[in-house]
Amino acid sequence: MVTAFAAGGLVDLVPALAVMLGANVGTTLIVQVLSFDVSRVSFLFILIGVFMFRRSGLTRTRDLGRVGIGLGLMLIALQHLLTMITPFEDVPSLRMLLGAVTTDPLIDIVIAAALTWAAHSSVAVVLLIMAFAAQGVVPPARSVALVLGANLGTALNPLLESGVGGDPKRLPIGNLINRVVGCALALALLNWIGPAFMTIEPNPGRAVADFHTGFNIILALLFFPLLKPFARLLVRLLPTRVDAADPSQPVYLDGAARETPSIALAGAAREALRMVDVFEAMLRGALDSLNGGDRKRVTETARMDNVLDRLDTAIKEYLTSLDIDALDDADHQRLSEILAFTTNLEHGGDIVEKSLMSLAAKRIKRGVSFSEISRQEIREMMDRLIGNARAAAAVVMTEDPRAARQLLGEKEVFREIETRTTEEYFGRARTNRAENIEMGKLLLDIVRDLKRVNAHLAAAAYPVLKGRGELLSSRLKQD
């Protein structure tokens, strides 16, 4: 999760590295817990979780109930894993195999790392090592080497599953370097660490758990003061790779133009036009999804909203970074218009993603087919919306009052379409045909969503008409 957050720019690299250090320590605590008999506690977690989930009407309490159920099931599963391992601990052939394999510390580290990578769980592998150490199958020094391998292997999965490029790889590579350095230091002191832990904790199984925790705590203490220079080194070694084909990357937001407000605002406006292109592509995808039966098209269209969100965020961050004192009144007005326009586009994209695409998926799932007349109505509304999106962009760029009045008039058009569709829906309901009612309900929901999208587009006309005094302060009838 932290790797995804860091790659998306939601978390800086330094705190992300700190979170990984804490997560590495936190993972060892479950091993400490499972070194004791927790079978009764696990059932208690499930009982309390079920009670909270079934009895409470609060969402947060129900979610905490789910947490309790999940934690209890996880503890039971790990406890059963230990129970399954126990019969094999005294098998002579296994003892001979482990005795032959665990002759070299490096081999131990590689084997444990491979097992941890395959199991996707350092907890399970460390519990396995604890069980073997407790029965004397693995000597203390070799059990320490195996624990080092488990710690190394758990850092491989985030690295292999991260994306391509510098940003997604920084955090997992930093975590892997952390583990490699720790394993190298511990390997150099291996002959001293094993006997030392056996002196502190005579129980071999507990000694494995204590070393696992101590190893990660020491690594956290060593790396925590070095996180800032370490992060700078990772950024230098793994620079951000900008994919020219990525539509979510801003093109016209020139950092050097911040000193000249007119140029900066022009660049932001050009970037807003790129949002219009993406929004138009979303509407075309929505049309295909509503009239077709391709689930993949629904998913692809919904994902386009991420592009809108990123461009909107980039434009807002760029505009808010401008020097306010360098802007005159006209610049302030222009900045507000661009911000309002991009915000409305982003909200319109949210409606397409969260509502229209949900309706398209529901239609496909339920096998509802629109009549040819309904398909044509949806197509005409989508064509009007695409035209309105282009008109809204033209109004923002030219501030033409005639185009603004025409764009604002489209609200009345969609209001009439909604009224007609509502009347047709109740007409279908009187026929008592379930398929007609279902189709009409979906069509009515689609029309209402398209009307909401159009309202966001028509909002581009308000600043132009307000500046010319052509807007009423209120639509309410004055006494």
Tab-separated table of C-alpha atoms in Angstrom:
chain	number	residue	atom	x	y	z
A	1	MET	CA	0.000	0.000	0.000
A	2	VAL	CA	2.740	2.442	0.910
A	3	THR	CA	4.562	1.647	-2.351
A	4	ALA	CA	1.427	2.572	-4.312
A	5	PHE	CA	0.919	5.752	-2.272
A	6	ALA	CA	4.538	6.816	-2.761
A	7	ALA	CA	4.410	6.079	-6.500
A	8	GLY	CA	1.233	8.147	-6.822
A	9	GLY	CA	2.776	11.105	-5.001
A	10	LEU	CA	0.391	10.832	-2.047
A	11	VAL	CA	3.245	10.182	0.397
A	12	ASP	CA	6.767	11.575	0.226
A	13	LEU	CA	9.644	9.133	0.057
A	14	VAL	CA	11.089	9.940	3.508
A	15	PRO	CA	7.896	9.235	5.512
A	16	ALA	CA	7.217	6.221	3.278
A	17	LEU	CA	10.615	4.775	4.179
A	18	ALA	CA	9.860	5.463	7.845
A	19	VAL	CA	6.533	3.645	7.519
A	20	MET	CA	8.343	0.641	6.026
A	21	LEU	CA	10.732	0.550	8.974
A	22	GLY	CA	7.751	0.549	11.322
A	23	ALA	CA	5.935	-2.085	9.258
A	24	ASN	CA	8.979	-4.347	9.385
A	25	VAL	CA	9.008	-4.103	13.172
A	26	GLY	CA	5.240	-4.529	13.389
A	27	THR	CA	5.369	-7.737	11.348
A	28	THR	CA	7.585	-9.325	13.984
A	29	LEU	CA	5.036	-8.679	16.733
A	30	ILE	CA	2.625	-11.261	15.322
A	31	VAL	CA	5.462	-13.802	15.548
A	32	GLN	CA	5.902	-12.855	19.197
A	33	VAL	CA	2.186	-13.315	19.785
A	34	LEU	CA	2.085	-16.670	18.025
A	35	SER	CA	5.011	-17.959	20.071
A	36	PHE	CA	2.372	-18.349	22.792
A	37	ASP	CA	-0.918	-20.261	22.672
A	38	VAL	CA	-3.399	-17.828	21.132
A	39	SER	CA	-6.073	-20.303	20.038
A	40	ARG	CA	-8.545	-19.077	22.668
A	41	VAL	CA	-7.833	-15.416	21.937
A	42	SER	CA	-8.450	-15.955	18.211
A	43	PHE	CA	-11.954	-17.277	18.819
A	44	LEU	CA	-12.590	-14.342	21.148
A	45	PHE	CA	-11.626	-11.940	18.347
A	46	ILE	CA	-14.089	-13.646	16.006
A	47	LEU	CA	-16.873	-13.648	18.604
A	48	ILE	CA	-16.450	-9.955	19.399
A	49	GLY	CA	-16.130	-9.119	15.690
A	50	VAL	CA	-19.346	-10.941	14.774
A	51	PHE	CA	-21.193	-9.267	17.642
A	52	MET	CA	-19.993	-5.790	16.567
A	53	PHE	CA	-20.818	-6.449	12.910
A	54	ARG	CA	-24.306	-7.857	13.511
A	55	ARG	CA	-25.485	-5.647	16.354
A	56	SER	CA	-24.182	-2.202	15.494
A	57	GLY	CA	-25.715	0.183	12.991
A	58	LEU	CA	-22.627	2.409	12.829
A	59	THR	CA	-20.374	1.920	9.828
A	60	ARG	CA	-17.170	2.392	11.841
A	61	THR	CA	-18.209	-0.191	14.444
A	62	ARG	CA	-19.159	-2.692	11.726
A	63	ASP	CA	-15.785	-2.149	10.047
A	64	LEU	CA	-14.005	-2.753	13.358
A	65	GLY	CA	-16.034	-5.934	13.646
A	66	ARG	CA	-14.730	-7.024	10.249
A	67	VAL	CA	-11.193	-6.306	11.482
A	68	GLY	CA	-11.739	-8.504	14.524
A	69	ILE	CA	-13.116	-11.355	12.407
A	70	GLY	CA	-10.212	-11.134	9.971
A	71	LEU	CA	-7.612	-11.030	12.725
A	72	GLY	CA	-9.165	-14.022	14.464
A	73	LEU	CA	-9.262	-16.050	11.257
A	74	MET	CA	-5.642	-15.159	10.527
A	75	LEU	CA	-4.525	-16.291	13.986
A	76	ILE	CA	-6.435	-19.560	13.617
A	77	ALA	CA	-4.878	-20.171	10.195
A	78	LEU	CA	-1.351	-19.580	11.482
A	79	GLN	CA	-2.027	-21.747	14.532
A	80	HIS	CA	-3.196	-24.558	12.247
A	81	LEU	CA	-0.029	-24.102	10.208
A	82	LEU	CA	2.036	-24.793	13.325
A	83	THR	CA	-0.151	-27.820	14.108
A	84	MET	CA	0.394	-29.210	10.614
A	85	ILE	CA	4.162	-28.749	10.867
A	86	THR	CA	4.507	-30.546	14.226
A	87	PRO	CA	4.187	-34.169	12.929
A	88	PHE	CA	6.993	-33.585	10.420
A	89	GLU	CA	9.512	-32.199	12.878
A	90	ASP	CA	10.778	-35.647	13.933
A	91	VAL	CA	10.866	-37.240	10.479
A	92	PRO	CA	14.466	-38.592	10.072
A	93	SER	CA	14.639	-37.840	6.350
A	94	LEU	CA	13.679	-34.194	6.985
A	95	ARG	CA	16.324	-33.906	9.670
A	96	MET	CA	18.930	-35.312	7.294
A	97	LEU	CA	17.843	-32.947	4.510
A	98	LEU	CA	17.933	-29.870	6.727
A	99	GLY	CA	21.242	-30.954	8.203
A	100	ALA	CA	22.731	-31.257	4.728
A	101	VAL	CA	21.265	-28.011	3.451
A	102	THR	CA	22.006	-25.813	6.442
A	103	THR	CA	25.759	-26.233	6.314
A	104	ASP	CA	26.478	-22.781	4.885
A	105	PRO	CA	24.928	-19.516	6.133
A	106	LEU	CA	24.626	-18.077	2.632
A	107	ILE	CA	22.700	-21.136	1.478
A	108	ASP	CA	20.432	-20.767	4.506
A	109	ILE	CA	19.696	-17.135	3.613
A	110	VAL	CA	18.956	-17.980	-0.030
A	111	ILE	CA	16.650	-20.890	0.884
A	112	ALA	CA	14.704	-18.893	3.478
A	113	ALA	CA	14.436	-15.899	1.115
A	114	ALA	CA	13.064	-18.135	-1.653
A	115	LEU	CA	10.527	-19.726	0.704
A	116	THR	CA	9.396	-16.324	1.958
A	117	TRP	CA	9.049	-14.996	-1.579
A	118	ALA	CA	6.975	-18.044	-2.589
A	119	ALA	CA	4.803	-17.905	0.544
A	120	HIS	CA	4.413	-14.085	0.448
A	121	SER	CA	4.676	-14.201	4.238
A	122	SER	CA	7.721	-13.819	6.449
A	123	VAL	CA	5.517	-14.657	9.444
A	124	ALA	CA	4.779	-18.163	8.162
A	125	VAL	CA	8.428	-18.875	7.361
A	126	VAL	CA	9.701	-17.548	10.709
A	127	LEU	CA	7.097	-19.682	12.498
A	128	LEU	CA	8.398	-22.677	10.545
A	129	ILE	CA	11.972	-21.853	11.598
A	130	MET	CA	10.821	-21.490	15.204
A	131	ALA	CA	9.215	-24.934	15.114
A	132	PHE	CA	12.359	-26.554	13.707
A	133	ALA	CA	14.621	-24.720	16.158
A	134	ALA	CA	12.458	-25.735	19.126
A	135	GLN	CA	12.839	-29.410	18.183
A	136	GLY	CA	16.580	-29.117	17.600
A	137	VAL	CA	16.241	-29.822	13.886
A	138	VAL	CA	18.155	-26.617	13.085
A	139	PRO	CA	21.067	-25.424	15.265
A	140	PRO	CA	20.912	-21.865	16.728
A	141	ALA	CA	23.411	-20.242	14.343
A	142	ARG	CA	21.671	-21.711	11.295
A	143	SER	CA	18.227	-20.676	12.559
A	144	VAL	CA	19.520	-17.094	12.795
A	145	ALA	CA	20.719	-17.292	9.170
A	146	LEU	CA	17.322	-18.620	8.098
A	147	VAL	CA	15.599	-15.709	9.856
A	148	LEU	CA	17.862	-13.310	7.957
A	149	GLY	CA	16.767	-14.974	4.711
A	150	ALA	CA	13.109	-14.608	5.681
A	151	ASN	CA	13.635	-10.889	6.287
A	152	LEU	CA	15.376	-10.565	2.933
A	153	GLY	CA	12.715	-12.536	1.059
A	154	THR	CA	9.829	-10.453	2.345
A	155	ALA	CA	11.398	-7.391	0.686
A	156	LEU	CA	11.384	-9.071	-2.747
A	157	ASN	CA	7.610	-9.200	-3.286
A	158	PRO	CA	6.998	-5.413	-3.175
A	159	LEU	CA	9.914	-4.911	-5.565
A	160	LEU	CA	8.709	-7.485	-8.091
A	161	GLU	CA	5.098	-6.302	-7.887
A	162	SER	CA	5.830	-2.569	-8.176
A	163	GLY	CA	5.354	-0.688	-11.422
A	164	VAL	CA	7.857	0.305	-14.056
A	165	GLY	CA	9.936	3.455	-13.733
A	166	GLY	CA	11.815	5.301	-11.031
A	167	ASP	CA	8.986	6.411	-8.742
A	168	PRO	CA	7.349	3.006	-8.092
A	169	LYS	CA	10.722	1.313	-7.539
A	170	ARG	CA	12.264	3.746	-5.047
A	171	LEU	CA	10.503	2.584	-1.912
A	172	PRO	CA	10.798	-1.202	-2.459
A	173	ILE	CA	14.442	-0.856	-3.513
A	174	GLY	CA	15.127	1.293	-0.451
A	175	ASN	CA	13.495	-1.346	1.735
A	176	LEU	CA	15.526	-4.075	0.020
A	177	ILE	CA	18.775	-2.144	0.542
A	178	ASN	CA	17.815	-1.775	4.191
A	179	ARG	CA	17.444	-5.555	4.507
A	180	VAL	CA	20.602	-6.369	2.519
A	181	VAL	CA	22.721	-4.102	4.722
A	182	GLY	CA	21.204	-5.612	7.848
A	183	CYS	CA	21.752	-9.181	6.613
A	184	ALA	CA	25.368	-8.393	5.713
A	185	LEU	CA	26.098	-6.962	9.174
A	186	ALA	CA	24.346	-9.841	10.939
A	187	LEU	CA	26.111	-12.405	8.758
A	188	ALA	CA	29.482	-10.987	9.784
A	189	LEU	CA	28.508	-11.411	13.452
A	190	LEU	CA	26.674	-14.704	12.986
A	191	ASN	CA	28.995	-16.861	15.112
A	192	TRP	CA	28.543	-14.420	18.011
A	193	ILE	CA	24.800	-13.718	17.615
A	194	GLY	CA	23.640	-17.352	17.856
A	195	PRO	CA	25.264	-18.204	21.202
A	196	ALA	CA	24.437	-14.743	22.586
A	197	PHE	CA	20.713	-15.159	22.002
A	198	MET	CA	20.769	-18.673	23.413
A	199	THR	CA	22.363	-17.235	26.549
A	200	ILE	CA	19.652	-14.594	26.836
A	201	GLU	CA	16.791	-16.961	25.927
A	202	PRO	CA	17.456	-20.688	26.473
A	203	ASN	CA	14.300	-21.678	24.587
A	204	PRO	CA	15.419	-22.025	20.913
A	205	GLY	CA	11.964	-21.188	19.548
A	206	ARG	CA	11.658	-18.032	21.633
A	207	ALA	CA	15.241	-17.106	20.722
A	208	VAL	CA	14.282	-17.150	17.022
A	209	ALA	CA	11.294	-14.849	17.684
A	210	ASP	CA	13.411	-12.494	19.808
A	211	PHE	CA	16.145	-12.287	17.173
A	212	HIS	CA	13.546	-11.602	14.463
A	213	THR	CA	12.171	-8.663	16.463
A	214	GLY	CA	15.559	-7.397	17.620
A	215	PHE	CA	16.984	-7.501	14.099
A	216	ASN	CA	14.227	-5.245	12.732
A	217	ILE	CA	14.327	-2.858	15.697
A	218	ILE	CA	18.092	-2.387	15.310
A	219	LEU	CA	17.707	-1.826	11.550
A	220	ALA	CA	15.011	0.792	12.221
A	221	LEU	CA	17.234	2.585	14.738
A	222	LEU	CA	20.216	2.525	12.356
A	223	PHE	CA	18.380	3.762	9.251
A	224	PHE	CA	15.943	6.243	10.805
A	225	PRO	CA	18.518	9.083	11.232
A	226	LEU	CA	19.701	8.493	7.640
A	227	LEU	CA	16.333	8.556	5.903
A	228	LYS	CA	16.682	12.014	4.303
A	229	PRO	CA	20.101	11.455	2.666
A	230	PHE	CA	19.048	7.901	1.816
A	231	ALA	CA	15.919	9.236	0.082
A	232	ARG	CA	17.980	11.766	-1.889
A	233	LEU	CA	20.288	8.966	-3.009
A	234	LEU	CA	17.338	6.879	-4.179
A	235	VAL	CA	15.905	9.832	-6.130
A	236	ARG	CA	19.277	10.398	-7.779
A	237	LEU	CA	19.703	6.718	-8.662
A	238	LEU	CA	16.084	6.267	-9.775
A	239	PRO	CA	14.934	9.525	-11.411
A	240	THR	CA	11.328	10.070	-12.412
A	241	ARG	CA	10.628	8.810	-15.880
A	242	VAL	CA	7.970	10.847	-17.654
A	243	ASP	CA	6.103	8.817	-20.240
A	244	ALA	CA	5.310	11.110	-23.139
A	245	ALA	CA	2.325	8.914	-23.982
A	246	ASP	CA	0.826	9.267	-20.505
A	247	PRO	CA	-2.170	11.612	-20.878
A	248	SER	CA	-2.215	12.355	-17.148
A	249	GLN	CA	1.148	14.147	-17.327
A	250	PRO	CA	0.777	17.930	-17.785
A	251	VAL	CA	2.381	19.344	-20.913
A	252	TYR	CA	1.863	23.116	-20.797
A	253	LEU	CA	2.495	23.890	-17.117
A	254	ASP	CA	5.895	25.525	-17.471
A	255	GLY	CA	7.562	26.159	-14.126
A	256	ALA	CA	9.656	28.977	-15.559
A	257	ALA	CA	6.506	30.812	-16.674
A	258	ARG	CA	5.342	31.388	-13.103
A	259	GLU	CA	7.168	34.711	-13.101
A	260	THR	CA	4.964	35.948	-15.966
A	261	PRO	CA	1.298	35.539	-14.947
A	262	SER	CA	-0.162	35.997	-18.434
A	263	ILE	CA	1.983	33.185	-19.848
A	264	ALA	CA	1.327	30.963	-16.840
A	265	LEU	CA	-2.430	31.454	-17.129
A	266	ALA	CA	-2.314	30.741	-20.858
A	267	GLY	CA	-0.455	27.490	-20.181
A	268	ALA	CA	-3.021	26.492	-17.558
A	269	ALA	CA	-5.830	27.225	-20.022
A	270	ARG	CA	-4.172	25.036	-22.662
A	271	GLU	CA	-3.872	22.269	-20.084
A	272	ALA	CA	-7.584	22.678	-19.332
A	273	LEU	CA	-8.270	22.063	-23.036
A	274	ARG	CA	-6.460	18.738	-22.686
A	275	MET	CA	-8.920	17.914	-19.915
A	276	VAL	CA	-11.745	18.641	-22.369
A	277	ASP	CA	-10.233	16.115	-24.811
A	278	VAL	CA	-10.085	13.479	-22.080
A	279	PHE	CA	-13.633	14.293	-20.985
A	280	GLU	CA	-14.868	13.963	-24.562
A	281	ALA	CA	-13.174	10.550	-24.784
A	282	MET	CA	-14.958	9.556	-21.559
A	283	LEU	CA	-18.328	10.545	-23.044
A	284	ARG	CA	-17.664	8.503	-26.169
A	285	GLY	CA	-16.652	5.567	-24.001
A	286	ALA	CA	-19.799	6.023	-21.927
A	287	LEU	CA	-21.924	5.922	-25.099
A	288	ASP	CA	-20.294	2.660	-26.192
A	289	SER	CA	-20.713	1.220	-22.695
A	290	LEU	CA	-24.387	2.171	-22.365
A	291	ASN	CA	-25.393	0.848	-25.789
A	292	GLY	CA	-22.916	-2.053	-26.041
A	293	GLY	CA	-22.083	-5.089	-23.962
A	294	ASP	CA	-18.311	-4.835	-23.508
A	295	ARG	CA	-17.381	-4.907	-19.802
A	296	LYS	CA	-13.798	-4.033	-20.679
A	297	ARG	CA	-14.970	-0.811	-22.289
A	298	VAL	CA	-16.801	0.094	-19.065
A	299	THR	CA	-13.605	-0.386	-17.040
A	300	GLU	CA	-11.472	1.567	-19.509
A	301	THR	CA	-13.897	4.493	-19.495
A	302	ALA	CA	-14.040	4.590	-15.701
A	303	ARG	CA	-10.242	4.674	-15.516
A	304	MET	CA	-10.123	7.807	-17.671
A	305	ASP	CA	-11.394	9.724	-14.659
A	306	ASN	CA	-7.974	9.173	-13.053
A	307	VAL	CA	-6.439	11.183	-15.907
A	308	LEU	CA	-8.909	14.006	-15.288
A	309	ASP	CA	-8.189	13.953	-11.560
A	310	ARG	CA	-4.416	14.147	-12.052
A	311	LEU	CA	-4.597	16.926	-14.621
A	312	ASP	CA	-7.016	18.855	-12.412
A	313	THR	CA	-4.692	18.452	-9.423
A	314	ALA	CA	-1.660	19.519	-11.477
A	315	ILE	CA	-3.446	22.647	-12.759
A	316	LYS	CA	-4.634	23.625	-9.280
A	317	GLU	CA	-1.175	23.148	-7.756
A	318	TYR	CA	0.351	25.180	-10.583
A	319	LEU	CA	-2.102	28.069	-10.314
A	320	THR	CA	-1.973	28.221	-6.522
A	321	SER	CA	1.825	28.414	-6.709
A	322	LEU	CA	1.698	31.717	-8.615
A	323	ASP	CA	2.705	34.886	-6.812
A	324	ILE	CA	-0.554	36.561	-5.782
A	325	ASP	CA	1.075	39.988	-5.595
A	326	ALA	CA	2.104	39.740	-9.251
A	327	LEU	CA	-1.520	39.247	-10.406
A	328	ASP	CA	-3.786	42.155	-11.272
A	329	ASP	CA	-7.584	42.081	-11.099
A	330	ALA	CA	-7.945	40.646	-14.611
A	331	ASP	CA	-5.432	37.915	-13.803
A	332	HIS	CA	-7.317	37.012	-10.632
A	333	GLN	CA	-10.552	36.798	-12.596
A	334	ARG	CA	-8.924	34.620	-15.261
A	335	LEU	CA	-7.384	32.344	-12.630
A	336	SER	CA	-10.777	31.870	-10.955
A	337	GLU	CA	-12.419	31.043	-14.294
A	338	ILE	CA	-9.831	28.373	-15.116
A	339	LEU	CA	-10.059	26.841	-11.636
A	340	ALA	CA	-13.866	26.756	-11.805
A	341	PHE	CA	-13.806	25.230	-15.292
A	342	THR	CA	-11.349	22.444	-14.421
A	343	THR	CA	-13.236	21.720	-11.191
A	344	ASN	CA	-16.504	21.363	-13.082
A	345	LEU	CA	-14.875	19.086	-15.647
A	346	GLU	CA	-13.485	16.928	-12.856
A	347	HIS	CA	-16.907	16.733	-11.189
A	348	GLY	CA	-18.484	15.812	-14.517
A	349	GLY	CA	-15.916	13.051	-14.911
A	350	ASP	CA	-16.792	11.765	-11.431
A	351	ILE	CA	-20.447	11.482	-12.467
A	352	VAL	CA	-19.482	9.523	-15.589
A	353	GLU	CA	-17.183	7.215	-13.619
A	354	LYS	CA	-19.189	6.602	-10.465
A	355	SER	CA	-22.753	6.790	-11.764
A	356	LEU	CA	-22.986	6.310	-15.520
A	357	MET	CA	-20.460	3.461	-15.591
A	358	SER	CA	-22.231	1.803	-12.667
A	359	LEU	CA	-25.479	1.976	-14.651
A	360	ALA	CA	-23.729	0.551	-17.728
A	361	ALA	CA	-22.302	-2.330	-15.683
A	362	LYS	CA	-25.726	-2.947	-14.105
A	363	ARG	CA	-27.376	-3.024	-17.541
A	364	ILE	CA	-24.861	-5.570	-18.837
A	365	LYS	CA	-25.113	-7.691	-15.696
A	366	ARG	CA	-28.921	-7.809	-15.792
A	367	GLY	CA	-29.065	-8.315	-19.546
A	368	VAL	CA	-31.256	-5.259	-20.133
A	369	SER	CA	-31.362	-4.082	-23.756
A	370	PHE	CA	-32.573	-0.676	-24.822
A	371	SER	CA	-34.933	-0.287	-27.730
A	372	GLU	CA	-33.627	1.302	-30.899
A	373	ILE	CA	-35.495	4.508	-30.045
A	374	SER	CA	-33.879	4.634	-26.586
A	375	ARG	CA	-30.449	3.969	-28.097
A	376	GLN	CA	-30.965	6.851	-30.473
A	377	GLU	CA	-32.029	9.115	-27.589
A	378	ILE	CA	-28.898	8.259	-25.619
A	379	ARG	CA	-26.750	8.829	-28.704
A	380	GLU	CA	-28.328	12.231	-29.350
A	381	MET	CA	-27.861	13.307	-25.714
A	382	MET	CA	-24.227	12.205	-25.760
A	383	ASP	CA	-23.637	14.092	-29.007
A	384	ARG	CA	-25.171	17.211	-27.414
A	385	LEU	CA	-22.931	16.793	-24.358
A	386	ILE	CA	-19.828	16.446	-26.522
A	387	GLY	CA	-20.844	19.575	-28.401
A	388	ASN	CA	-21.469	21.369	-25.103
A	389	ALA	CA	-18.053	20.342	-23.794
A	390	ARG	CA	-16.455	21.914	-26.858
A	391	ALA	CA	-18.675	24.982	-26.494
A	392	ALA	CA	-17.693	25.321	-22.829
A	393	ALA	CA	-14.022	25.211	-23.817
A	394	ALA	CA	-14.657	27.890	-26.452
A	395	VAL	CA	-16.461	30.093	-23.916
A	396	VAL	CA	-13.555	29.813	-21.466
A	397	MET	CA	-10.994	30.633	-24.150
A	398	THR	CA	-12.855	33.405	-26.030
A	399	GLU	CA	-15.306	34.728	-23.373
A	400	ASP	CA	-17.850	35.207	-26.179
A	401	PRO	CA	-21.231	36.216	-24.645
A	402	ARG	CA	-23.256	34.764	-27.538
A	403	ALA	CA	-21.618	31.351	-27.074
A	404	ALA	CA	-22.147	31.668	-23.329
A	405	ARG	CA	-25.883	32.349	-23.756
A	406	GLN	CA	-26.231	29.423	-26.152
A	407	LEU	CA	-24.391	27.120	-23.756
A	408	LEU	CA	-26.562	28.175	-20.844
A	409	GLY	CA	-29.663	27.505	-22.947
A	410	GLU	CA	-28.669	23.829	-23.125
A	411	LYS	CA	-29.737	23.465	-19.491
A	412	GLU	CA	-33.338	24.014	-20.532
A	413	VAL	CA	-32.958	21.451	-23.325
A	414	PHE	CA	-31.797	18.755	-20.901
A	415	ARG	CA	-34.510	19.747	-18.433
A	416	GLU	CA	-37.119	19.108	-21.121
A	417	ILE	CA	-35.522	15.788	-22.035
A	418	GLU	CA	-35.694	14.710	-18.399
A	419	THR	CA	-39.350	15.705	-18.150
A	420	ARG	CA	-40.244	13.764	-21.312
A	421	THR	CA	-38.299	10.688	-20.175
A	422	THR	CA	-40.022	10.755	-16.778
A	423	GLU	CA	-43.448	10.813	-18.416
A	424	GLU	CA	-42.474	7.941	-20.716
A	425	TYR	CA	-41.225	5.946	-17.722
A	426	PHE	CA	-44.584	6.190	-15.946
A	427	GLY	CA	-46.273	5.284	-19.210
A	428	ARG	CA	-44.206	2.101	-19.368
A	429	ALA	CA	-44.994	1.378	-15.718
A	430	ARG	CA	-48.737	1.336	-16.536
A	431	THR	CA	-48.207	-1.468	-19.072
A	432	ASN	CA	-47.076	-3.734	-16.197
A	433	ARG	CA	-44.278	-5.197	-18.315
A	434	ALA	CA	-41.273	-5.750	-16.084
A	435	GLU	CA	-38.723	-5.453	-18.888
A	436	ASN	CA	-40.172	-2.105	-19.974
A	437	ILE	CA	-40.136	-0.810	-16.399
A	438	GLU	CA	-36.517	-1.909	-15.880
A	439	MET	CA	-35.408	-0.355	-19.165
A	440	GLY	CA	-37.293	2.854	-18.431
A	441	LYS	CA	-35.796	3.159	-14.948
A	442	LEU	CA	-32.265	2.764	-16.296
A	443	LEU	CA	-32.945	5.275	-19.054
A	444	LEU	CA	-34.361	7.762	-16.548
A	445	ASP	CA	-31.277	7.417	-14.320
A	446	ILE	CA	-29.023	7.908	-17.346
A	447	VAL	CA	-30.872	11.056	-18.415
A	448	ARG	CA	-30.644	12.518	-14.914
A	449	ASP	CA	-26.903	11.865	-14.784
A	450	LEU	CA	-26.389	13.414	-18.207
A	451	LYS	CA	-28.366	16.438	-17.067
A	452	ARG	CA	-26.031	16.777	-14.051
A	453	VAL	CA	-22.996	16.523	-16.333
A	454	ASN	CA	-24.436	19.182	-18.625
A	455	ALA	CA	-25.007	21.498	-15.647
A	456	HIS	CA	-21.287	21.336	-14.847
A	457	LEU	CA	-20.438	22.185	-18.454
A	458	ALA	CA	-22.943	25.033	-18.620
A	459	ALA	CA	-21.355	26.577	-15.525
A	460	ALA	CA	-18.577	27.833	-17.825
A	461	ALA	CA	-21.022	30.478	-19.087
A	462	TYR	CA	-21.686	32.049	-15.687
A	463	PRO	CA	-18.485	34.142	-15.294
A	464	VAL	CA	-18.878	35.612	-18.814
A	465	LEU	CA	-22.549	36.527	-18.405
A	466	LYS	CA	-22.068	37.727	-14.848
A	467	GLY	CA	-19.338	40.085	-15.992
A	468	ARG	CA	-21.787	41.596	-18.513
A	469	GLY	CA	-24.575	41.894	-15.948
A	470	GLU	CA	-26.803	39.372	-17.731
A	471	LEU	CA	-27.411	37.103	-14.731
A	472	LEU	CA	-30.096	37.572	-12.104
A	473	SER	CA	-29.011	37.429	-8.482
A	474	SER	CA	-31.742	34.842	-7.839
A	475	ARG	CA	-34.289	32.829	-9.796
A	476	LEU	CA	-36.838	33.333	-7.010
A	477	LYS	CA	-39.768	35.627	-7.765
A	478	GLN	CA	-39.259	39.027	-6.202
A	479	ASP	CA	-42.098	40.669	-4.211
